[in-house]
PDB file of C-alpha atoms in Angstrom:
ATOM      1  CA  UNK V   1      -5.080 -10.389 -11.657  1.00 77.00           C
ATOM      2  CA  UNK V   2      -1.453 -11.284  -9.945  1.00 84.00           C
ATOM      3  CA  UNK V   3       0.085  -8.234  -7.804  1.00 89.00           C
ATOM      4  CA  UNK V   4       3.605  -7.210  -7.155  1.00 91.00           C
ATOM      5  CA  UNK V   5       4.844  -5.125  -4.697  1.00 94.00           C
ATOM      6  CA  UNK V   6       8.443  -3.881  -5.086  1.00 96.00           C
ATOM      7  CA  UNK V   7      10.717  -0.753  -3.515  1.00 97.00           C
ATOM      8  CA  UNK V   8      10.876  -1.845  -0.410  1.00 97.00           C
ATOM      9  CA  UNK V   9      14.667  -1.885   1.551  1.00 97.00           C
ATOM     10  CA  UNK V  10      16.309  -0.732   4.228  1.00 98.00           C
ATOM     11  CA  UNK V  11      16.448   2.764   5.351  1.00 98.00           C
ATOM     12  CA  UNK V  12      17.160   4.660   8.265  1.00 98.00           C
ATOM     13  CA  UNK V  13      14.784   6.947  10.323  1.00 98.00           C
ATOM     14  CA  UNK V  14      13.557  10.051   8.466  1.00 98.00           C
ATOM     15  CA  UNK V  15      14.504   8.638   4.552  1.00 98.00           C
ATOM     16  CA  UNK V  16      11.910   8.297   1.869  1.00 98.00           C
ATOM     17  CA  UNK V  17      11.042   5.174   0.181  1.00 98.00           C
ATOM     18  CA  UNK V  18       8.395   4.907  -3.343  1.00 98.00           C
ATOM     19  CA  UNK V  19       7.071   1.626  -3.076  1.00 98.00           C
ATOM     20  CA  UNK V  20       5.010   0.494  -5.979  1.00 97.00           C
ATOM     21  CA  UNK V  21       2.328  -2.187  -6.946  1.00 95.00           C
ATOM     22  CA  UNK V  22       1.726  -3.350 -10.606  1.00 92.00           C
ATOM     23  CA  UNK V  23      -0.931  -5.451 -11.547  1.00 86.00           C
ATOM     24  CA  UNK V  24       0.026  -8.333 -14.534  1.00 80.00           C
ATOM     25  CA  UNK V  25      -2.777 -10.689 -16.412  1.00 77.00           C
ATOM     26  CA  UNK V  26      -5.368  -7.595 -15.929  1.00 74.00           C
ATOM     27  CA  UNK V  27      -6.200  -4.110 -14.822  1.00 73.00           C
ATOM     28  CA  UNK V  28      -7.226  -2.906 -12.034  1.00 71.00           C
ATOM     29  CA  UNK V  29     -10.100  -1.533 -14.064  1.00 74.00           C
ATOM     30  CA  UNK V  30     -13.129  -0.547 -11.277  1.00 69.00           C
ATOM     31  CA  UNK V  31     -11.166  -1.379  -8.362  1.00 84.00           C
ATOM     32  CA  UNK V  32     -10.072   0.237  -5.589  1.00 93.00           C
ATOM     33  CA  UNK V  33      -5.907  -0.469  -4.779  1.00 94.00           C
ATOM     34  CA  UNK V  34      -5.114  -0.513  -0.730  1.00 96.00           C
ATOM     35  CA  UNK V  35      -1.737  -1.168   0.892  1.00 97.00           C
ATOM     36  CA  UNK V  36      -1.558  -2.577   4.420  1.00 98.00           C
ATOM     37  CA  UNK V  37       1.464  -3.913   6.455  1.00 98.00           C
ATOM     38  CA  UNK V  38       2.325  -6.838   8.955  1.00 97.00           C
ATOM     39  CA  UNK V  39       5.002  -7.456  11.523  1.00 96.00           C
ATOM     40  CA  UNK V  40       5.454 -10.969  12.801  1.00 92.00           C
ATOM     41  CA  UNK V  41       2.798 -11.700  15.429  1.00 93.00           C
ATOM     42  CA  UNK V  42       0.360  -8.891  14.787  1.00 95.00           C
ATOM     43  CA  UNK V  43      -2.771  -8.566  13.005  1.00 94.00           C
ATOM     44  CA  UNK V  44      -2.234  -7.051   9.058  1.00 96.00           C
ATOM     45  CA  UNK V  45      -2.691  -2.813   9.362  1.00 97.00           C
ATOM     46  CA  UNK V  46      -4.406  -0.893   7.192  1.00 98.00           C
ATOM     47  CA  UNK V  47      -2.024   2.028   5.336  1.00 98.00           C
ATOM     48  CA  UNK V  48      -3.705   3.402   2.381  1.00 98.00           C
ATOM     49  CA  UNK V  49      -6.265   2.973  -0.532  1.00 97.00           C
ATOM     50  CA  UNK V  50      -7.732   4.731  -3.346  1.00 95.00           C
ATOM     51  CA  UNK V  51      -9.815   4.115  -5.804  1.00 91.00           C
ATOM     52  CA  UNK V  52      -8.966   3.539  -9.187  1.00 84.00           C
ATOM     53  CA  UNK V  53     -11.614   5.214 -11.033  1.00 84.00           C
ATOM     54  CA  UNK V  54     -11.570   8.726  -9.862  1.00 76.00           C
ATOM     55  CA  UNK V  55      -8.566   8.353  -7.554  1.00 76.00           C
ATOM     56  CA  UNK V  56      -9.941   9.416  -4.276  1.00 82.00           C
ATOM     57  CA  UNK V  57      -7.642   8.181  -1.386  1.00 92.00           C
ATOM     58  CA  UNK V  58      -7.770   7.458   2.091  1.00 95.00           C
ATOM     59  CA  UNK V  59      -5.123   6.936   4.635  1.00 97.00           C
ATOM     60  CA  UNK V  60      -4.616   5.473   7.801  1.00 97.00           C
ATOM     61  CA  UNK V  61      -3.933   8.336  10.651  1.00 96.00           C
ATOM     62  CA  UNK V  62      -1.121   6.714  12.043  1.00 95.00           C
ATOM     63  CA  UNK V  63       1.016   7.541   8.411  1.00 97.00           C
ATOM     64  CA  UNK V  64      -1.097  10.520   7.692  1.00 97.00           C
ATOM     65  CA  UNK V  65       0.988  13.300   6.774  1.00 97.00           C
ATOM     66  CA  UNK V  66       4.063  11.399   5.616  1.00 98.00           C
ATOM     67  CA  UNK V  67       2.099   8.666   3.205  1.00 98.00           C
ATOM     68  CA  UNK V  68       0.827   9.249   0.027  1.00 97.00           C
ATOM     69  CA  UNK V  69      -1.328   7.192  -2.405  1.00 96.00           C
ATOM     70  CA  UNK V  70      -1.678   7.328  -6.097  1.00 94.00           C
ATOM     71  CA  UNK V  71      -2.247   5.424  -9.310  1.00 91.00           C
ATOM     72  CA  UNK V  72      -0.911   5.788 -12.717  1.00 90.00           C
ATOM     73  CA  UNK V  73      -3.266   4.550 -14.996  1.00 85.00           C
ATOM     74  CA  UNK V  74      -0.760   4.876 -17.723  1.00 86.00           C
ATOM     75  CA  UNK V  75       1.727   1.642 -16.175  1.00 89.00           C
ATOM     76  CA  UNK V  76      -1.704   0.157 -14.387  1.00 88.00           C
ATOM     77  CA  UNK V  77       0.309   0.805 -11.250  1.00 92.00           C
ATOM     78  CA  UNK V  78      -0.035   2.446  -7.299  1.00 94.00           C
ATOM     79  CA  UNK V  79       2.385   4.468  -5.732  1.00 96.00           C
ATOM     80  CA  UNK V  80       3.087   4.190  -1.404  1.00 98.00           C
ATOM     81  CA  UNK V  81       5.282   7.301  -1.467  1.00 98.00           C
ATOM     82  CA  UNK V  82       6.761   6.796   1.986  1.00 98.00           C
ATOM     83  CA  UNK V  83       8.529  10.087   3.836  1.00 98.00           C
ATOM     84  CA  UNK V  84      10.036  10.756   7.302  1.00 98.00           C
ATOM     85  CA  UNK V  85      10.535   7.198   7.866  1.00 98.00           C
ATOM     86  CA  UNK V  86      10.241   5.962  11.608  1.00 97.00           C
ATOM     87  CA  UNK V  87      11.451   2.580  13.144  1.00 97.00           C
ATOM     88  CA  UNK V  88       7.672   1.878  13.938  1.00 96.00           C
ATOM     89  CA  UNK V  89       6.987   1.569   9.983  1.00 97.00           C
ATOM     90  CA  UNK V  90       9.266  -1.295   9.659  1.00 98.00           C
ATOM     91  CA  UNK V  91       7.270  -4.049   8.528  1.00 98.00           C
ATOM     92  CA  UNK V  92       6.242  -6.250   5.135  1.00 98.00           C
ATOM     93  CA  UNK V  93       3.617  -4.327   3.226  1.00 98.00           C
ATOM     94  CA  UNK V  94       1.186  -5.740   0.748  1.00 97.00           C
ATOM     95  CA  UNK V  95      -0.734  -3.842  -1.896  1.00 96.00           C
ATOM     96  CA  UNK V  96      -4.454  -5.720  -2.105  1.00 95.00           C
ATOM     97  CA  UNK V  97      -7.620  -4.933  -4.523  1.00 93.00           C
ATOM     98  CA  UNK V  98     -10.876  -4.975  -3.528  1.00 93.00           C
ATOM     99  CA  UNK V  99     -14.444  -3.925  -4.637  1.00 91.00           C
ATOM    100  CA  UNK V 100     -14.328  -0.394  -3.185  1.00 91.00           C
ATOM    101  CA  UNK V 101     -12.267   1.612  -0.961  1.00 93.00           C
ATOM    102  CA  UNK V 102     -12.349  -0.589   2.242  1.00 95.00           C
ATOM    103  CA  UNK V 103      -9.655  -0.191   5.422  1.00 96.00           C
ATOM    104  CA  UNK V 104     -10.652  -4.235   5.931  1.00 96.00           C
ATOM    105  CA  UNK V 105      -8.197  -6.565   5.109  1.00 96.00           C
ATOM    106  CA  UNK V 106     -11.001  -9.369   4.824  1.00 96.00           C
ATOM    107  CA  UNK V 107     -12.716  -7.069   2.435  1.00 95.00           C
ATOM    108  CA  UNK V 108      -9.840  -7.660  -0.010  1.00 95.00           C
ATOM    109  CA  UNK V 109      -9.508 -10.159  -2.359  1.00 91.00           C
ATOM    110  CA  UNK V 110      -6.394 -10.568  -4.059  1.00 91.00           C
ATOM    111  CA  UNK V 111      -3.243  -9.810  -2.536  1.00 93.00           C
ATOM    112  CA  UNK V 112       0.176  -9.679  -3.410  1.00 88.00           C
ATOM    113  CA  UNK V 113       3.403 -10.719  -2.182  1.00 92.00           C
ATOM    114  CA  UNK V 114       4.896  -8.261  -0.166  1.00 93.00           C
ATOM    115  CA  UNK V 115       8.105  -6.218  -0.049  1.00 97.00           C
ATOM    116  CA  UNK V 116      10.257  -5.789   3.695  1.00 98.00           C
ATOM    117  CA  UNK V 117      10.465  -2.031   4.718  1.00 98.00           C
ATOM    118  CA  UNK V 118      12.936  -2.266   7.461  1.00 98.00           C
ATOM    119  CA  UNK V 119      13.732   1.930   9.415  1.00 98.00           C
ATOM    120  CA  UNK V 120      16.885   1.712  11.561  1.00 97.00           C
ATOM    121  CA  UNK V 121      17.062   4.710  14.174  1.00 94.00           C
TER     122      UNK V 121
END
């Protein structure tokens, strides 16, 4: 299965952003969907995941609050519905599956791209 993250831009502090992850040649069938996000010379941070079947989510505690998670099983897509931006969110984020609903990066197998959130002040 190939990911691809889109919606990401630039915004400034307190805006909303959707950003969304679609898988192509597959489903994400009994997998669970996370999002994470990097900025140059740190290690990749756990955001949000939930789990396909059943749609349970979990999210990290440093977005909780202003992150949401969800799926639509309809367009085989997940939803990072970002509000009350800060500068400190500014980063690439990558939507990744993985066998269950893991906050480990390693625990992930396939990964996609990314898309650059960048929150001015």
């Amino acid at each position: 299965v190939q990911l691809q993250a889109s919606g990401g831009g630039a915004v400034r502090a307190g805006d909303s952003l959707r950003l969304s992850c679609k898988a192509s040649g597959g489903t994400f069938s009994e997998l669970a969907v996370g999002w994470f996000r990097q900025t140059p010379g740190k290690e990749r941070e756990f955001v949000a995941v939930i789990s396909w079947i059943g749609g349970r989510p979990t999210v990290a505690d440093s977005v909780k609050g202003r992150f949401t998670i969800s799926r639509d099983s309809t367009k085989n897509t997940v939803y990072l519905q970002m509000n009350s931006l800060k500068p400190e969110d500014t980063a690439v984020y990558y939507c990744a599956t993985a066998d269950w609903t893991t906050t480990l990066s390693h625990e992930y197998t396939y990964w996609g791209p990314g898309t650059l959130v960048t929150v001015s002040s």
